[in-house]
Amino acid sequence: MVNFDENLFMFEKLKLQVTDILKTPHQETNQKLQAICNLLKDNVPYYDWVGFYFRNGNKEELILGPYAGAPTDHTTIPFGKGICGQVAVSNQNFVVPDVKAQDNYIACSITVKSEIVVPLFVNGENIGQIDIDSNTINPFSEEDERFLEYINHEISNIY
Ligand code: SME
């Protein structure tokens, strides 16, 4: 079981580091997003795959952006398909404590037990999302949601 207070402390520290990454001069947006993926995967013990998906222009599909973790075959996801595709349509966070309980789910790896997807809004428009897979069952709390919302909000400022 994850310790709530320890997690809060960890998230506060990571938030400062994310802000620093986003302020790095002379760096492409994708390099910054890659650094954020690496930071989260390396520091949150139950984040085993961290990536960004973005809407592909005006098409109703998501394209994989920077990620940290095992490569995935699912580099394009149609709107409505899987957890990611559902978030592209709902504009809502989607917390999946147990992926086995989901019918509309795209498996990327057999080790994954849970997932959280939080949309990224720029000027009120859902342009993509951060997607986290975990090999732990039911690890995500509201603190993860607030943390990932914060990160996406900070990222929205560089778009
Ligand atoms: N599981 C996701 C697909 C993306 S992988 O987790 C990297 C889904 O159901 O949309």
GROMACS .gro file of C-alpha atoms and ligand atoms in nm:
model
  169
    1MET     CA    1   0.000   0.000   0.000
    2VAL     CA    2   0.133   0.344  -0.087
    3ASN     CA    3   0.177   0.590   0.198
    4PHE     CA    4  -0.041   0.897   0.144
    5ASP     CA    5   0.184   1.154   0.319
    6GLU     CA    6   0.498   1.022   0.154
    7ASN     CA    7   0.326   1.046  -0.182
    8LEU     CA    8   0.224   1.407  -0.121
    9PHE     CA    9   0.584   1.496  -0.037
   10MET     CA   10   0.710   1.313  -0.346
   11PHE     CA   11   0.455   1.487  -0.570
   12GLU     CA   12   0.543   1.835  -0.434
   13LYS     CA   13   0.911   1.772  -0.510
   14LEU     CA   14   0.833   1.639  -0.859
   15LYS     CA   15   0.610   1.938  -0.935
   16LEU     CA   16   0.907   2.171  -0.879
   17GLN     CA   17   1.124   1.955  -1.105
   18VAL     CA   18   0.857   1.955  -1.377
   19THR     CA   19   0.842   2.334  -1.362
   20ASP     CA   20   1.221   2.348  -1.399
   21ILE     CA   21   1.213   2.115  -1.700
   22LEU     CA   22   0.948   2.329  -1.870
   23LYS     CA   23   1.157   2.643  -1.812
   24THR     CA   24   1.469   2.493  -1.976
   25PRO     CA   25   1.575   2.731  -2.254
   26HIS     CA   26   1.661   2.623  -2.611
   27GLN     CA   27   1.481   2.292  -2.591
   28GLU     CA   28   1.204   2.154  -2.811
   29THR     CA   29   0.868   2.083  -2.651
   30ASN     CA   30   0.908   1.709  -2.720
   31GLN     CA   31   1.243   1.703  -2.540
   32LYS     CA   32   1.076   1.860  -2.237
   33LEU     CA   33   0.790   1.610  -2.250
   34GLN     CA   34   1.044   1.328  -2.278
   35ALA     CA   35   1.226   1.458  -1.969
   36ILE     CA   36   0.894   1.470  -1.780
   37CYS     CA   37   0.815   1.109  -1.880
   38ASN     CA   38   1.158   0.995  -1.760
   39LEU     CA   39   1.129   1.191  -1.435
   40LEU     CA   40   0.790   1.044  -1.347
   41LYS     CA   41   0.874   0.687  -1.445
   42ASP     CA   42   1.203   0.695  -1.254
   43ASN     CA   43   1.063   0.851  -0.937
   44VAL     CA   44   0.711   0.725  -0.880
   45PRO     CA   45   0.756   0.358  -0.787
   46TYR     CA   46   0.421   0.245  -0.932
   47TYR     CA   47   0.449   0.441  -1.262
   48ASP     CA   48   0.583   0.174  -1.500
   49TRP     CA   49   0.500   0.337  -1.834
   50VAL     CA   50   0.450   0.712  -1.879
   51GLY     CA   51   0.359   0.866  -2.212
   52PHE     CA   52   0.174   1.138  -2.398
   53TYR     CA   53  -0.079   1.092  -2.676
   54PHE     CA   54  -0.186   1.386  -2.893
   55ARG     CA   55  -0.473   1.443  -3.131
   56ASN     CA   56  -0.359   1.398  -3.492
   57GLY     CA   57  -0.458   1.733  -3.645
   58ASN     CA   58  -0.829   1.731  -3.723
   59LYS     CA   59  -0.847   1.351  -3.738
   60GLU     CA   60  -1.038   1.163  -3.472
   61GLU     CA   61  -0.731   0.969  -3.362
   62LEU     CA   62  -0.447   0.993  -3.113
   63ILE     CA   63  -0.079   0.963  -3.199
   64LEU     CA   64   0.183   0.852  -2.948
   65GLY     CA   65   0.425   1.127  -2.844
   66PRO     CA   66   0.719   1.105  -2.603
   67TYR     CA   67   0.707   0.813  -2.358
   68ALA     CA   68   0.923   0.626  -2.106
   69GLY     CA   69   0.892   0.251  -2.066
   70ALA     CA   70   0.852  -0.044  -2.299
   71PRO     CA   71   0.777   0.033  -2.666
   72THR     CA   72   0.410  -0.011  -2.758
   73ASP     CA   73   0.248  -0.123  -3.085
   74HIS     CA   74  -0.034   0.122  -3.016
   75THR     CA   75   0.112   0.435  -3.169
   76THR     CA   76  -0.223   0.535  -3.323
   77ILE     CA   77  -0.550   0.504  -3.128
   78PRO     CA   78  -0.889   0.595  -3.280
   79PHE     CA   79  -1.119   0.817  -3.071
   80GLY     CA   80  -1.345   0.599  -2.858
   81LYS     CA   81  -1.109   0.298  -2.853
   82GLY     CA   82  -0.940   0.188  -2.532
   83ILE     CA   83  -0.903   0.401  -2.223
   84CYS     CA   84  -0.709   0.666  -2.415
   85GLY     CA   85  -0.962   0.690  -2.697
   86GLN     CA   86  -1.246   0.723  -2.447
   87VAL     CA   87  -1.071   1.012  -2.270
   88ALA     CA   88  -1.026   1.186  -2.607
   89VAL     CA   89  -1.408   1.191  -2.629
   90SER     CA   90  -1.513   1.233  -2.264
   91ASN     CA   91  -1.264   1.507  -2.166
   92GLN     CA   92  -1.259   1.343  -1.822
   93ASN     CA   93  -0.989   1.173  -1.618
   94PHE     CA   94  -1.013   0.795  -1.639
   95VAL     CA   95  -0.875   0.594  -1.346
   96VAL     CA   96  -0.868   0.217  -1.400
   97PRO     CA   97  -0.785   0.031  -1.076
   98ASP     CA   98  -0.794  -0.307  -1.253
   99VAL     CA   99  -0.761  -0.327  -1.631
  100LYS     CA  100  -0.916  -0.677  -1.632
  101ALA     CA  101  -1.249  -0.520  -1.537
  102GLN     CA  102  -1.253  -0.302  -1.855
  103ASP     CA  103  -1.415  -0.420  -2.180
  104ASN     CA  104  -1.297  -0.125  -2.390
  105TYR     CA  105  -0.928  -0.156  -2.311
  106ILE     CA  106  -0.618  -0.186  -2.534
  107ALA     CA  107  -0.352  -0.403  -2.370
  108CYS     CA  108   0.003  -0.282  -2.429
  109SER     CA  109   0.177  -0.534  -2.205
  110ILE     CA  110   0.066  -0.836  -2.004
  111THR     CA  111   0.237  -0.694  -1.695
  112VAL     CA  112   0.006  -0.391  -1.677
  113LYS     CA  113  -0.260  -0.410  -1.407
  114SER     CA  114  -0.392  -0.055  -1.383
  115GLU     CA  115  -0.395   0.272  -1.574
  116ILE     CA  116  -0.469   0.643  -1.535
  117VAL     CA  117  -0.531   0.887  -1.820
  118VAL     CA  118  -0.568   1.264  -1.767
  119PRO     CA  119  -0.659   1.496  -2.057
  120LEU     CA  120  -0.441   1.792  -2.154
  121PHE     CA  121  -0.635   2.110  -2.231
  122VAL     CA  122  -0.500   2.411  -2.418
  123ASN     CA  123  -0.740   2.707  -2.418
  124GLY     CA  124  -1.018   2.470  -2.315
  125GLU     CA  125  -0.952   2.226  -2.600
  126ASN     CA  126  -0.858   1.863  -2.531
  127ILE     CA  127  -0.539   1.829  -2.739
  128GLY     CA  128  -0.406   1.508  -2.586
  129GLN     CA  129  -0.340   1.330  -2.262
  130ILE     CA  130  -0.090   1.186  -2.023
  131ASP     CA  131  -0.120   0.809  -1.988
  132ILE     CA  132   0.033   0.605  -1.704
  133ASP     CA  133   0.039   0.226  -1.681
  134SER     CA  134   0.117   0.048  -1.357
  135ASN     CA  135   0.214  -0.311  -1.284
  136THR     CA  136   0.052  -0.265  -0.941
  137ILE     CA  137  -0.318  -0.318  -0.887
  138ASN     CA  138  -0.524  -0.018  -0.769
  139PRO     CA  139  -0.232   0.217  -0.693
  140PHE     CA  140  -0.384   0.551  -0.799
  141SER     CA  141  -0.551   0.798  -0.563
  142GLU     CA  142  -0.700   1.143  -0.608
  143GLU     CA  143  -0.351   1.275  -0.536
  144ASP     CA  144  -0.232   1.120  -0.860
  145GLU     CA  145  -0.517   1.289  -1.045
  146ARG     CA  146  -0.439   1.631  -0.891
  147PHE     CA  147  -0.066   1.580  -0.960
  148LEU     CA  148  -0.117   1.487  -1.326
  149GLU     CA  149  -0.371   1.769  -1.374
  150TYR     CA  150  -0.109   2.009  -1.239
  151ILE     CA  151   0.155   1.875  -1.479
  152ASN     CA  152  -0.078   1.902  -1.779
  153HIS     CA  153  -0.173   2.254  -1.679
  154GLU     CA  154   0.194   2.354  -1.661
  155ILE     CA  155   0.254   2.193  -2.001
  156SER     CA  156  -0.042   2.380  -2.150
  157ASN     CA  157   0.145   2.705  -2.079
  158ILE     CA  158   0.417   2.617  -2.332
  159TYR     CA  159   0.167   2.554  -2.614
  160SME     N1  160  -0.407   0.092  -2.251
  160SME     C1  161  -0.434   0.204  -2.336
  160SME     C2  162  -0.351   0.198  -2.461
  160SME     C3  163  -0.222   0.270  -2.452
  160SME     S1  164  -0.102   0.179  -2.370
  160SME     O1  165  -0.143   0.176  -2.226
  160SME     C4  166   0.045   0.251  -2.382
  160SME     C5  167  -0.580   0.210  -2.371
  160SME     O2  168  -0.657   0.121  -2.336
  160SME     O3  169  -0.619   0.308  -2.434
   0.00000   0.00000   0.00000
